[in-house]
Coordinates of N, CA and C in Angstrom, one line a residue:
Chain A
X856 N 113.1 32.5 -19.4 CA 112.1 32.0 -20.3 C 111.9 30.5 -20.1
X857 N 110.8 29.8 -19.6 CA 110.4 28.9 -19.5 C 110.0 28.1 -21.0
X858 N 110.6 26.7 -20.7 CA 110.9 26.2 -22.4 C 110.3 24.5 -21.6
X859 N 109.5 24.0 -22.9 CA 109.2 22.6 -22.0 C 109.7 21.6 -23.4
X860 N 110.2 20.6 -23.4 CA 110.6 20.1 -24.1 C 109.9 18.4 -24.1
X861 N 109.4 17.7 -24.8 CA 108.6 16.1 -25.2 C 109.5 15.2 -25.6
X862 N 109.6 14.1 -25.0 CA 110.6 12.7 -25.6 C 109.6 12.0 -25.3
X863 N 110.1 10.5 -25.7 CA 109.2 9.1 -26.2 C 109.4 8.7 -27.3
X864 N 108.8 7.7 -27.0 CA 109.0 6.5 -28.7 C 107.6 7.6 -29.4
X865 N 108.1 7.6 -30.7 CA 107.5 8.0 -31.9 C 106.0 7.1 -32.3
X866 N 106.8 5.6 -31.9 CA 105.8 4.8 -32.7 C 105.2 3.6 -31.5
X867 N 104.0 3.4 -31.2 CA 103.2 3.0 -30.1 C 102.6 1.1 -30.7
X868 N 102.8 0.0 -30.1 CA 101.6 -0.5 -31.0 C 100.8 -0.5 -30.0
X869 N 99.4 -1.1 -30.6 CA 98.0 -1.4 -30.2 C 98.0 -1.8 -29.0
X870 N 97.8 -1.6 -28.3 CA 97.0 -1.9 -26.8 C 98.4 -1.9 -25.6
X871 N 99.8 -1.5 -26.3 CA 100.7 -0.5 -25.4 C 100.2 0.2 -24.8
X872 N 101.1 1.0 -23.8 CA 101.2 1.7 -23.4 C 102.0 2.7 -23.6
X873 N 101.5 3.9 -24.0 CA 101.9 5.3 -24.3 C 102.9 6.0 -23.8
X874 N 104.0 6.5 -23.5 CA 104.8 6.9 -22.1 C 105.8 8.3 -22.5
X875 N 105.6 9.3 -22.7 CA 106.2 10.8 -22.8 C 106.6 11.5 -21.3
X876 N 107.6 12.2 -21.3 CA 107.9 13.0 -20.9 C 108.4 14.3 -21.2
X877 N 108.2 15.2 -20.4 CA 108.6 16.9 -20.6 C 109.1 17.3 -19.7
X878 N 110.3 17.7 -20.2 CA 111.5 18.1 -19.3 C 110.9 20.0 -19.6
X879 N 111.1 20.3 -18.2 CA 111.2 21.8 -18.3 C 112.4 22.7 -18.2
X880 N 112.6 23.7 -18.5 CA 113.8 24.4 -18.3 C 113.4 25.9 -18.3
X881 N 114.2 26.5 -17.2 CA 114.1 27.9 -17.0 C 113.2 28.3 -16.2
X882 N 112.7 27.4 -15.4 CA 111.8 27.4 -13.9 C 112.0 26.0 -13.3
X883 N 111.7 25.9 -12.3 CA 111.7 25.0 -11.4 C 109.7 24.8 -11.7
X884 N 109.5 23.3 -12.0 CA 108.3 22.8 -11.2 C 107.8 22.9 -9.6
X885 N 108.9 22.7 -9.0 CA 109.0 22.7 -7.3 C 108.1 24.1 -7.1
X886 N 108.7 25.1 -8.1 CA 108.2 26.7 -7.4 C 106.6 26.8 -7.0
X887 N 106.1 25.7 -7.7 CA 104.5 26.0 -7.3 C 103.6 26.9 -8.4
X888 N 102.6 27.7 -8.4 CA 101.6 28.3 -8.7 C 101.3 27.9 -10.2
X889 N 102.0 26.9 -10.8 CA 101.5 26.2 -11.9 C 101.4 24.8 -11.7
X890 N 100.4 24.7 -12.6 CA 99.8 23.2 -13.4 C 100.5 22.7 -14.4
X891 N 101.0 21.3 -14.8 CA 101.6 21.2 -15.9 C 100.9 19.6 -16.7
X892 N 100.7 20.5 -17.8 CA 99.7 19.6 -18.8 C 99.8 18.6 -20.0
X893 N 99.2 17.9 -20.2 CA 99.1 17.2 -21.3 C 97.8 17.9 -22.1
X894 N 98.3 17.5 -23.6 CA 97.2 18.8 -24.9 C 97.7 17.7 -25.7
X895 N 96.8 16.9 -26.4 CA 96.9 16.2 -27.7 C 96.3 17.1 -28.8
X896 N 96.7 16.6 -30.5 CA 95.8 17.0 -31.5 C 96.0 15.8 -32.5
X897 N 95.1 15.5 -32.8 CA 95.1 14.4 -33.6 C 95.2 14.9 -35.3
X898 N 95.9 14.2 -35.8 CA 96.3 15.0 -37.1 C 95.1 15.8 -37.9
X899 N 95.8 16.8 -38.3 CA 94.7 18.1 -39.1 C 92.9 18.3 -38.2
X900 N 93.5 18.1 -36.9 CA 92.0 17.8 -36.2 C 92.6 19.3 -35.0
X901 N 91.3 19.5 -34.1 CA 91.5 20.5 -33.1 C 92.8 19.8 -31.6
X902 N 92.4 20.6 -30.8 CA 93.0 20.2 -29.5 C 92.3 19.3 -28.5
X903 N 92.9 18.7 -27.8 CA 92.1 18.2 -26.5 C 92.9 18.3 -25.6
X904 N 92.3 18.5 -24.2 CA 93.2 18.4 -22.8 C 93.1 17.2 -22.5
X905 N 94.6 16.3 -21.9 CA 94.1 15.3 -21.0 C 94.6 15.4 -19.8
X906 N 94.7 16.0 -19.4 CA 95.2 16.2 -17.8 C 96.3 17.4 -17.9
X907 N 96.3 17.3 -16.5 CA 97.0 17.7 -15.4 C 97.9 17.7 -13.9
X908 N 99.0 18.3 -13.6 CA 99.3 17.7 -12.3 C 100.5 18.7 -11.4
X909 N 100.0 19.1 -10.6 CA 100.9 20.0 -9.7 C 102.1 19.1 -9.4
X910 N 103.0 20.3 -8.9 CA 104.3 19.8 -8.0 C 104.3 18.8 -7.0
X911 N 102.8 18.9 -6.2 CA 102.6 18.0 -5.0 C 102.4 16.5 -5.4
X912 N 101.8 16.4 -6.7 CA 100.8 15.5 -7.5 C 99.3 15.6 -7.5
X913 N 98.8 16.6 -7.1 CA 97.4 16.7 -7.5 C 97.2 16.7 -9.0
X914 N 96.3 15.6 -9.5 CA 95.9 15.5 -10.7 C 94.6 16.3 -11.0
X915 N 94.3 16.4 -12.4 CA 93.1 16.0 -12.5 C 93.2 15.9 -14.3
X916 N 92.5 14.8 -14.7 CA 92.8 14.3 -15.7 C 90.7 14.6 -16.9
X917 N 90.9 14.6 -18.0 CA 89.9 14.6 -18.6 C 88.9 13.4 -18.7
X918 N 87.9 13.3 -18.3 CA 87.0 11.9 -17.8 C 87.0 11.1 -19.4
X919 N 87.2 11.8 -20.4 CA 87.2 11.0 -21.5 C 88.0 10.2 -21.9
X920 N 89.4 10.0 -20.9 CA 90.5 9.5 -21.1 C 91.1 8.8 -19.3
X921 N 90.4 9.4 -18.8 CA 90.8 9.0 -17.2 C 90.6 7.6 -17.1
X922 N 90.3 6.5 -17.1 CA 90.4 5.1 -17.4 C 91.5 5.0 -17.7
X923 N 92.5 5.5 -19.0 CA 93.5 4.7 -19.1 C 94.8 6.2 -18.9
X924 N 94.2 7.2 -18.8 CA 95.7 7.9 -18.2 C 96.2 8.0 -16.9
X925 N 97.9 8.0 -16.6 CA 98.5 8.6 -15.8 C 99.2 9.6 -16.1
X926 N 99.0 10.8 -15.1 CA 100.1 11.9 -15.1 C 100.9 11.9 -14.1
X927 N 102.5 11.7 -13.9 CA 103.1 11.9 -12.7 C 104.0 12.6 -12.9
X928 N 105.0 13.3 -11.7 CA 106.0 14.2 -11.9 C 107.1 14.1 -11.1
X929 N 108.3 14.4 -11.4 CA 109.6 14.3 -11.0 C 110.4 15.5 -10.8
X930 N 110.2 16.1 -9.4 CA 110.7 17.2 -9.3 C 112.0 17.2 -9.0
X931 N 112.6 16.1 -9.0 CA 114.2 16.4 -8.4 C 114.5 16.3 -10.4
X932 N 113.9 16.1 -11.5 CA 114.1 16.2 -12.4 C 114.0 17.0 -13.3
X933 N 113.1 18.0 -12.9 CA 112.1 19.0 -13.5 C 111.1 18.5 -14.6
X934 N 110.9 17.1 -14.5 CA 110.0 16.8 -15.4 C 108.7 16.3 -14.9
X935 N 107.9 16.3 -15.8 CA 106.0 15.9 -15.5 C 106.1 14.6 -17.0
X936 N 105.8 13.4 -16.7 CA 105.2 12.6 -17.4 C 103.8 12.3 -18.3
X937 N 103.6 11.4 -18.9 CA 102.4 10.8 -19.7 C 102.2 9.8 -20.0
X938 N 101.3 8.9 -19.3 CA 101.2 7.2 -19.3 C 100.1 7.1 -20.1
X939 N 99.1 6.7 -21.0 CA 98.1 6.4 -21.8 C 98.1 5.4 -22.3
X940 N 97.2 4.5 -21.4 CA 97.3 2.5 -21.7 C 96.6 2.6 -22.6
X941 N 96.3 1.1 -23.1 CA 95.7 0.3 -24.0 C 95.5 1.0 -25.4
X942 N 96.5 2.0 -26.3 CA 96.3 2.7 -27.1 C 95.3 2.0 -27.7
X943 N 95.1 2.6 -28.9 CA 94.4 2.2 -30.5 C 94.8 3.5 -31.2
X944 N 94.4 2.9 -32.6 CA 94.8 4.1 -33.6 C 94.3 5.4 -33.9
X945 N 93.2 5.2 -33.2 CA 92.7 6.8 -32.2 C 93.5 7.5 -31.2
X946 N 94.3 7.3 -31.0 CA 95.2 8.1 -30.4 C 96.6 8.6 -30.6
X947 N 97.1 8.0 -32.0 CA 97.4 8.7 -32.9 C 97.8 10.5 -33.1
X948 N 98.5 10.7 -32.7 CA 98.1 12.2 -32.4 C 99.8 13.3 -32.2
X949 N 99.6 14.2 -32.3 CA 100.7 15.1 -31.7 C 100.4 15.3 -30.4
X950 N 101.4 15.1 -29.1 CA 101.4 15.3 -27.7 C 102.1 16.5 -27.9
X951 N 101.2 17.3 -27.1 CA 102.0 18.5 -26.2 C 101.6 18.8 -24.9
X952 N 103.3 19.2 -24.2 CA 103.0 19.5 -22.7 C 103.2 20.6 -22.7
X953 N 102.6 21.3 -21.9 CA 102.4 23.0 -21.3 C 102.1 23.5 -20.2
X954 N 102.7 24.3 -19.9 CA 102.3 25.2 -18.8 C 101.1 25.6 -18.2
X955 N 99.9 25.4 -17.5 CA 98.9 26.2 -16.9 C 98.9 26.8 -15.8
X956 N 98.2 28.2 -16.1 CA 98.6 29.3 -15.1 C 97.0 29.8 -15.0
X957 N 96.6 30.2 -14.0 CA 95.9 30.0 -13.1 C 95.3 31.7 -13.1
X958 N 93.8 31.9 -13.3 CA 93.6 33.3 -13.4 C 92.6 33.1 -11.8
X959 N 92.4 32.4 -11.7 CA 91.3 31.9 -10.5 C 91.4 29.9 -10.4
X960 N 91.1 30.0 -9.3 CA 90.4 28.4 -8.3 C 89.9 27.7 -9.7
X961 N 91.0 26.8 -9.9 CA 90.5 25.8 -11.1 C 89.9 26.3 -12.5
X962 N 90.4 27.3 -12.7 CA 90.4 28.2 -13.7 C 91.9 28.8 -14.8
X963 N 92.7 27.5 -15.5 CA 93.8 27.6 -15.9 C 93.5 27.8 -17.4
X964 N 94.7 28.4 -17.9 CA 95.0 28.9 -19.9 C 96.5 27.9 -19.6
X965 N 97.0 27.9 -20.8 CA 98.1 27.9 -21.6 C 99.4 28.1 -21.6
X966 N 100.2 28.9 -20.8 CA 101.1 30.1 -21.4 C 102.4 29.4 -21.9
X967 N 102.9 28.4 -21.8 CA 104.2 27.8 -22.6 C 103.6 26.8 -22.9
X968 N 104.2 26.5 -24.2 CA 104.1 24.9 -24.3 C 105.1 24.2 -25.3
X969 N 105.4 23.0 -25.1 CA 106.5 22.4 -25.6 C 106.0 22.3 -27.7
X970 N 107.2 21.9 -28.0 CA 107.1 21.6 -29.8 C 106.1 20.9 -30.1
X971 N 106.1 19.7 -29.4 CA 105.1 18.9 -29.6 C 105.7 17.5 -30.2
X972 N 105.4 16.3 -30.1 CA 105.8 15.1 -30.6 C 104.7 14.5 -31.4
X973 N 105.2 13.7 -32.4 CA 104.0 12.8 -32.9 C 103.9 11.4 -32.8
X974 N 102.7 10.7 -32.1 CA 103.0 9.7 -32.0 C 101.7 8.9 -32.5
X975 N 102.7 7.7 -33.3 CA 101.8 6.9 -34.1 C 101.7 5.7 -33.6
X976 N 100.1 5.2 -33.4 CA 99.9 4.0 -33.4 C 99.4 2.7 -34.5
X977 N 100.4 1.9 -34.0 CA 100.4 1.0 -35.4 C 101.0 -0.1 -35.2
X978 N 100.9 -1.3 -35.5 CA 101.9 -2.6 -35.7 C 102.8 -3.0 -36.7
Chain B
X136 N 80.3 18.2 -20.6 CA 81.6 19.0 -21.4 C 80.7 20.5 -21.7
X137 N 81.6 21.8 -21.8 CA 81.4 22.8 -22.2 C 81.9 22.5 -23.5
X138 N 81.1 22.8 -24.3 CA 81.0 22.8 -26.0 C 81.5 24.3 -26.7
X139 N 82.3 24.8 -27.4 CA 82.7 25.9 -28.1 C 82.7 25.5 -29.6
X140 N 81.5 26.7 -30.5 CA 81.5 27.1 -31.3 C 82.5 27.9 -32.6
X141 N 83.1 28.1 -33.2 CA 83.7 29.0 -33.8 C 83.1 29.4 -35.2
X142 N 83.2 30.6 -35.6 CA 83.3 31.3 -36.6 C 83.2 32.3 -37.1
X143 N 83.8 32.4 -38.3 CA 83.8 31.2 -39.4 C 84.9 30.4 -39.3
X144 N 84.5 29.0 -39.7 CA 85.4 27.6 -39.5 C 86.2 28.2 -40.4
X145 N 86.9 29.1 -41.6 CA 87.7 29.4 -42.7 C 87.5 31.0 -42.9
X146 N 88.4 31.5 -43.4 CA 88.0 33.1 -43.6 C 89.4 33.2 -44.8
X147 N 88.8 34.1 -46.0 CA 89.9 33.9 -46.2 C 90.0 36.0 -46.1
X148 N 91.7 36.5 -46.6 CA 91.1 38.0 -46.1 C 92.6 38.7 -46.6
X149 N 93.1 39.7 -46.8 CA 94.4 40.6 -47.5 C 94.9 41.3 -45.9
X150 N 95.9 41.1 -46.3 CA 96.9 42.4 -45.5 C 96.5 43.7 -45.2
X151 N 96.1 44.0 -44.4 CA 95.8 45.3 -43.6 C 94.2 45.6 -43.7
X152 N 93.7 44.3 -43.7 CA 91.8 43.6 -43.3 C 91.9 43.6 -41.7
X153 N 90.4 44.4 -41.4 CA 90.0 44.0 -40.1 C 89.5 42.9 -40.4
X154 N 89.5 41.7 -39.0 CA 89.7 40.5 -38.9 C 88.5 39.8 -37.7
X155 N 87.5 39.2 -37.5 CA 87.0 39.0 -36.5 C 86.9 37.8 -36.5
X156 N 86.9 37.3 -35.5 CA 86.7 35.6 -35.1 C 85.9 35.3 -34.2
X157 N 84.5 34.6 -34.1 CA 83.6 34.5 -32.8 C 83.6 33.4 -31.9
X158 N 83.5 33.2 -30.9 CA 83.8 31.9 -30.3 C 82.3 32.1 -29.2
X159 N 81.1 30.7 -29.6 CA 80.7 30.8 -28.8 C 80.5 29.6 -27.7
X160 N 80.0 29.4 -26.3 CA 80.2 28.8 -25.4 C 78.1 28.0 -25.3
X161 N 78.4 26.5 -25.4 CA 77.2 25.7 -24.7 C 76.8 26.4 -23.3
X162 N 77.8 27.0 -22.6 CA 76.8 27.8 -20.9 C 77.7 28.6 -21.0
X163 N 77.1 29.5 -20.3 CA 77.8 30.6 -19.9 C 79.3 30.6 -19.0
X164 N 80.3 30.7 -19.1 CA 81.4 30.8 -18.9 C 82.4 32.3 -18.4
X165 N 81.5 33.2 -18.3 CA 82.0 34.4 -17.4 C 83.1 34.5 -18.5
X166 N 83.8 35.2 -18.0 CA 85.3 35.7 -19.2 C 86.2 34.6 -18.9
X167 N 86.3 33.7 -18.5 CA 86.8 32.3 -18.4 C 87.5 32.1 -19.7
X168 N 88.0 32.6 -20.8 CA 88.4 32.2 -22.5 C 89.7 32.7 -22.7
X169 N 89.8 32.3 -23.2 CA 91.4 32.4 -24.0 C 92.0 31.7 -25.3
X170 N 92.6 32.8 -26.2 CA 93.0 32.6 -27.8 C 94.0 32.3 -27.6
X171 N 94.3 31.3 -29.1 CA 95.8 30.8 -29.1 C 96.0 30.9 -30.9
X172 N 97.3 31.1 -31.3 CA 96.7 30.9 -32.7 C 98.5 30.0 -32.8
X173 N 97.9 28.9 -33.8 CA 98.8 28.1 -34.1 C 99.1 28.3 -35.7
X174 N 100.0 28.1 -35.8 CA 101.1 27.9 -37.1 C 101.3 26.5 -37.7
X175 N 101.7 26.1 -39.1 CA 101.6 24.7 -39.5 C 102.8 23.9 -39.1
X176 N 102.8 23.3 -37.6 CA 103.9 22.2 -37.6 C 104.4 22.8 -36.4
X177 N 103.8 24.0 -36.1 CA 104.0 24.7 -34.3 C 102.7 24.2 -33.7
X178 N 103.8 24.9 -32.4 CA 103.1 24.4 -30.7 C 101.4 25.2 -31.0
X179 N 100.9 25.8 -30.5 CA 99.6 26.5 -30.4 C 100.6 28.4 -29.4
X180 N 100.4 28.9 -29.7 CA 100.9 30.6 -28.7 C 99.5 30.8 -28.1
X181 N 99.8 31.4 -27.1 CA 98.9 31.9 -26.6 C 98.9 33.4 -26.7
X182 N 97.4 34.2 -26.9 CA 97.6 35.5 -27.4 C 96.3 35.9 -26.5
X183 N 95.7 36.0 -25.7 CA 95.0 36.0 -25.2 C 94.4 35.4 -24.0
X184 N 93.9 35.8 -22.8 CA 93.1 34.7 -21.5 C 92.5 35.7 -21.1
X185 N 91.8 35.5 -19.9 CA 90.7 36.0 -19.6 C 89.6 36.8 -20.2
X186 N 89.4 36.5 -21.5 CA 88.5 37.1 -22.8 C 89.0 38.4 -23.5
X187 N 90.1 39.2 -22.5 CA 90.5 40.3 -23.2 C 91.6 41.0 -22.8
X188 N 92.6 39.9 -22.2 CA 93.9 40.1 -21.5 C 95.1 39.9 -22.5
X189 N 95.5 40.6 -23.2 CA 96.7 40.2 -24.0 C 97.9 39.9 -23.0
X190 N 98.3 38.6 -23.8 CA 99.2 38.1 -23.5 C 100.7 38.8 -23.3
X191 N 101.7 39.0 -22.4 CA 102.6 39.9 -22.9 C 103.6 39.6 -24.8
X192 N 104.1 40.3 -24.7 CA 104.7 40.3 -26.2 C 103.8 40.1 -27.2
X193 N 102.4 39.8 -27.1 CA 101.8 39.6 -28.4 C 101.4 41.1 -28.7
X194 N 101.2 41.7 -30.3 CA 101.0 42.4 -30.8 C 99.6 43.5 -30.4
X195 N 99.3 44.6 -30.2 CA 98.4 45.2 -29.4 C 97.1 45.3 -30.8
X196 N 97.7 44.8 -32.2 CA 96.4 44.6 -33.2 C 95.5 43.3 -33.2
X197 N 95.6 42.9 -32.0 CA 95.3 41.6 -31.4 C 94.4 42.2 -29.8
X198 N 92.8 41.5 -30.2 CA 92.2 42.3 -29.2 C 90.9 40.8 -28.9
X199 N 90.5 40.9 -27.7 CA 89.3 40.0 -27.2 C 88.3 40.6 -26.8
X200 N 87.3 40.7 -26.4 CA 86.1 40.6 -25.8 C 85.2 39.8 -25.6
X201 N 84.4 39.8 -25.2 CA 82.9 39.4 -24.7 C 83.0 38.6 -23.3
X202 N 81.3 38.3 -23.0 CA 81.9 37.4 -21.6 C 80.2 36.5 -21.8
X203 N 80.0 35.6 -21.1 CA 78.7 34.8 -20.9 C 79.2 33.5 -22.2
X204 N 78.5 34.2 -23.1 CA 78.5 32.6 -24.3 C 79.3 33.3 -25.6
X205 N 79.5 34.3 -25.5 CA 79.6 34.5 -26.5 C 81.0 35.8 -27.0
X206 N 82.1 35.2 -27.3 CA 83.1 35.8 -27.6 C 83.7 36.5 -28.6
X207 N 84.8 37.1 -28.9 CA 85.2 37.8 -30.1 C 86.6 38.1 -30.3
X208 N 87.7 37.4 -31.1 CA 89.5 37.8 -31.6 C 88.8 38.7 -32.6
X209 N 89.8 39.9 -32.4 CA 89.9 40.7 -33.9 C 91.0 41.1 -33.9
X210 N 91.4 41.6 -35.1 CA 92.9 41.2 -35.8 C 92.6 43.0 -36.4
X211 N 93.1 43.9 -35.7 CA 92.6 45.2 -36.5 C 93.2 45.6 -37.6
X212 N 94.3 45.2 -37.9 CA 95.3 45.0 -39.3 C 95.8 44.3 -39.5
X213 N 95.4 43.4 -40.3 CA 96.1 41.7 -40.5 C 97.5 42.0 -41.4
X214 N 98.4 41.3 -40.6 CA 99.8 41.1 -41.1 C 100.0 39.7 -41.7
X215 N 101.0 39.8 -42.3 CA 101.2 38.3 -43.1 C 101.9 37.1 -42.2
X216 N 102.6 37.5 -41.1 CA 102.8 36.6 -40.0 C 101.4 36.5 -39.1
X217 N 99.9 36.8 -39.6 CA 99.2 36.5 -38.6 C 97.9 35.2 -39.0
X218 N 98.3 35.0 -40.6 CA 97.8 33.8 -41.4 C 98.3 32.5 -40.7
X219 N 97.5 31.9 -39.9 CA 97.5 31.0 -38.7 C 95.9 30.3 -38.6
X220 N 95.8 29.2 -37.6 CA 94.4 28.8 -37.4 C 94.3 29.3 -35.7
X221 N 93.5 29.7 -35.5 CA 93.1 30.6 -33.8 C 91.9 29.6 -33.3
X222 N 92.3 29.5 -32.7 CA 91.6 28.2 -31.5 C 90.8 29.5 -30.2
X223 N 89.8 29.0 -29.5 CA 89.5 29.5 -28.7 C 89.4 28.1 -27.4
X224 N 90.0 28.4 -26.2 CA 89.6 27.3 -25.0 C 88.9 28.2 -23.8
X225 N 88.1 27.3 -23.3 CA 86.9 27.7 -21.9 C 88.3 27.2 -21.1
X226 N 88.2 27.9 -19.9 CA 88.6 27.5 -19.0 C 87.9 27.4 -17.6
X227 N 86.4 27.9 -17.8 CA 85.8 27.7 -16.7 C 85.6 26.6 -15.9
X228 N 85.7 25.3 -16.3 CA 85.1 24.1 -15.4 C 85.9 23.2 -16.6
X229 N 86.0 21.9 -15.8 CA 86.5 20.6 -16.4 C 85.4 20.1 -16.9
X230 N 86.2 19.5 -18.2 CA 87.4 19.1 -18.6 C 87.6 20.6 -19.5
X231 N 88.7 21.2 -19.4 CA 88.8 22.1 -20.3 C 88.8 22.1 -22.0
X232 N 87.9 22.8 -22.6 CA 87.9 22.4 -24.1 C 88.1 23.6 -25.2
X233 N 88.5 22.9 -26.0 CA 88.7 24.2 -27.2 C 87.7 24.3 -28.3
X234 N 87.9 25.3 -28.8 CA 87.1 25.4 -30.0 C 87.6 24.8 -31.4
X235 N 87.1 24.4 -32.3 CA 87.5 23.3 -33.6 C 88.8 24.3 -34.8
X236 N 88.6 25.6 -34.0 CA 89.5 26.3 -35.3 C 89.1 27.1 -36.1
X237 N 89.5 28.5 -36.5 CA 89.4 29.1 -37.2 C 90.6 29.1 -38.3
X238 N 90.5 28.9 -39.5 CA 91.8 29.0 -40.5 C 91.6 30.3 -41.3
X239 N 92.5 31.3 -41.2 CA 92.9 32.4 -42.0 C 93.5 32.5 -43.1
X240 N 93.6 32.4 -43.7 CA 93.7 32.3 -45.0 C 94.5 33.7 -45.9
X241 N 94.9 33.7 -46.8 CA 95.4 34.7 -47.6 C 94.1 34.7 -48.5
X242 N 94.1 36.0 -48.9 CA 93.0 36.5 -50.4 C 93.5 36.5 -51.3

């Protein structure tokens, strides 16, 4: 059973930078045929994607946010990162990392995904 | 961005209610969709992908359809573990997006 687990600071100030990790467990990253993601939700609000990034490091990140994100990954670690510069209190939000699995060519869902973290921006 | 619709944005409904949730799509998106229904202070589950592929382990009173713009979760006997908010996401093309939420409610 594949389990993904979120750390980072809780609390972000203003125009920091953002920085989470997801440690996976019960697969290897290295194995290939998945994508591993970043999913914000900003309190009592819906979801949003911000990216993505294979084992190799192919990204591809959400153009609403691509300016100030990085996704990278550490396979001798089993973990995939999350960089998101210059916060503001719009970003504010619960992070979650998850699994994407592939039904076709750039065509990914969901299927695990970590607890989730909340992270507040503020001074 | 592909834009997704939902509803009704709230429903509320009793234990052993058929249940329907509509999700529709700004373009056409082929069966490209997939349900997730989240809990208060949980991850999001996925219960659903390709518009009508149950996820393994999720309950078989748990059903999808449709394809193009216009989609459908139904719940054929609502249990009390299934009072949750159900999200719909396109996965046809970038950036991938969800739908705003359905919230289920008790009657």
């Amino acid at each position: 059973q594949v389990q993904l687990q979120e750390s980072g600071p809780g609390l972000v100030k203003p125009s920091q930078t953002l920085s989470l990790t997801c440690t996976v467990s019960g697969g290897s990253i290295s194995s290939g045929g998945y994508y591993w993601s970043w999913i914000r939700q900003h309190p009592g609000k819906g979801l949003e994607w911000i990216g993505y990034i294979y084992y190799s490091g192919s990204t591809y990140y959400n153009p609403s946010l691509k300016s100030r994100v990085t996704i990278s990954v550490d396979t001798s670690k089993n973990q995939f990162s999350l960089k998101l510069s210059s916060v503001t209190a719009a970003d504010t939000a619960v992070y979650y990392c998850a699994r994407a699995r592939g039904i076709a060519k750039g065509r990914y869902y969901f299927d695990y995904w970590g607890q989730g973290t909340l992270v507040t921006v503020s001074s | 961005d592909i834009q997704l619709t939902q509803s009704p944005s709230f429903l509320s409904a009793s234990v052993g209610d058929r249940v329907t949730i509509t999700c529709r799509a700004s373009q056409g998106i082929s069966s490209y969709l997939a349900w997730y229904q989240q809990k208060p202070g949980k991850a999001p589950k996925l219960l659903i992908y390709a518009a009508s592929t149950l996820q393994s382990g999720v309950p078989s009173r748990f059903s999808g359809s449709g394809s193009g713009t216009e989609f459908t979760l139904t719940i054929s006997s609502l249990q009390p573990e299934d009072f949750a908010t159900y999200y719909c996401q396109q996965l046809n093309s970038y950036p991938f997006t969800f739908g705003p939420g359905t919230k289920v409610d008790i009657k």
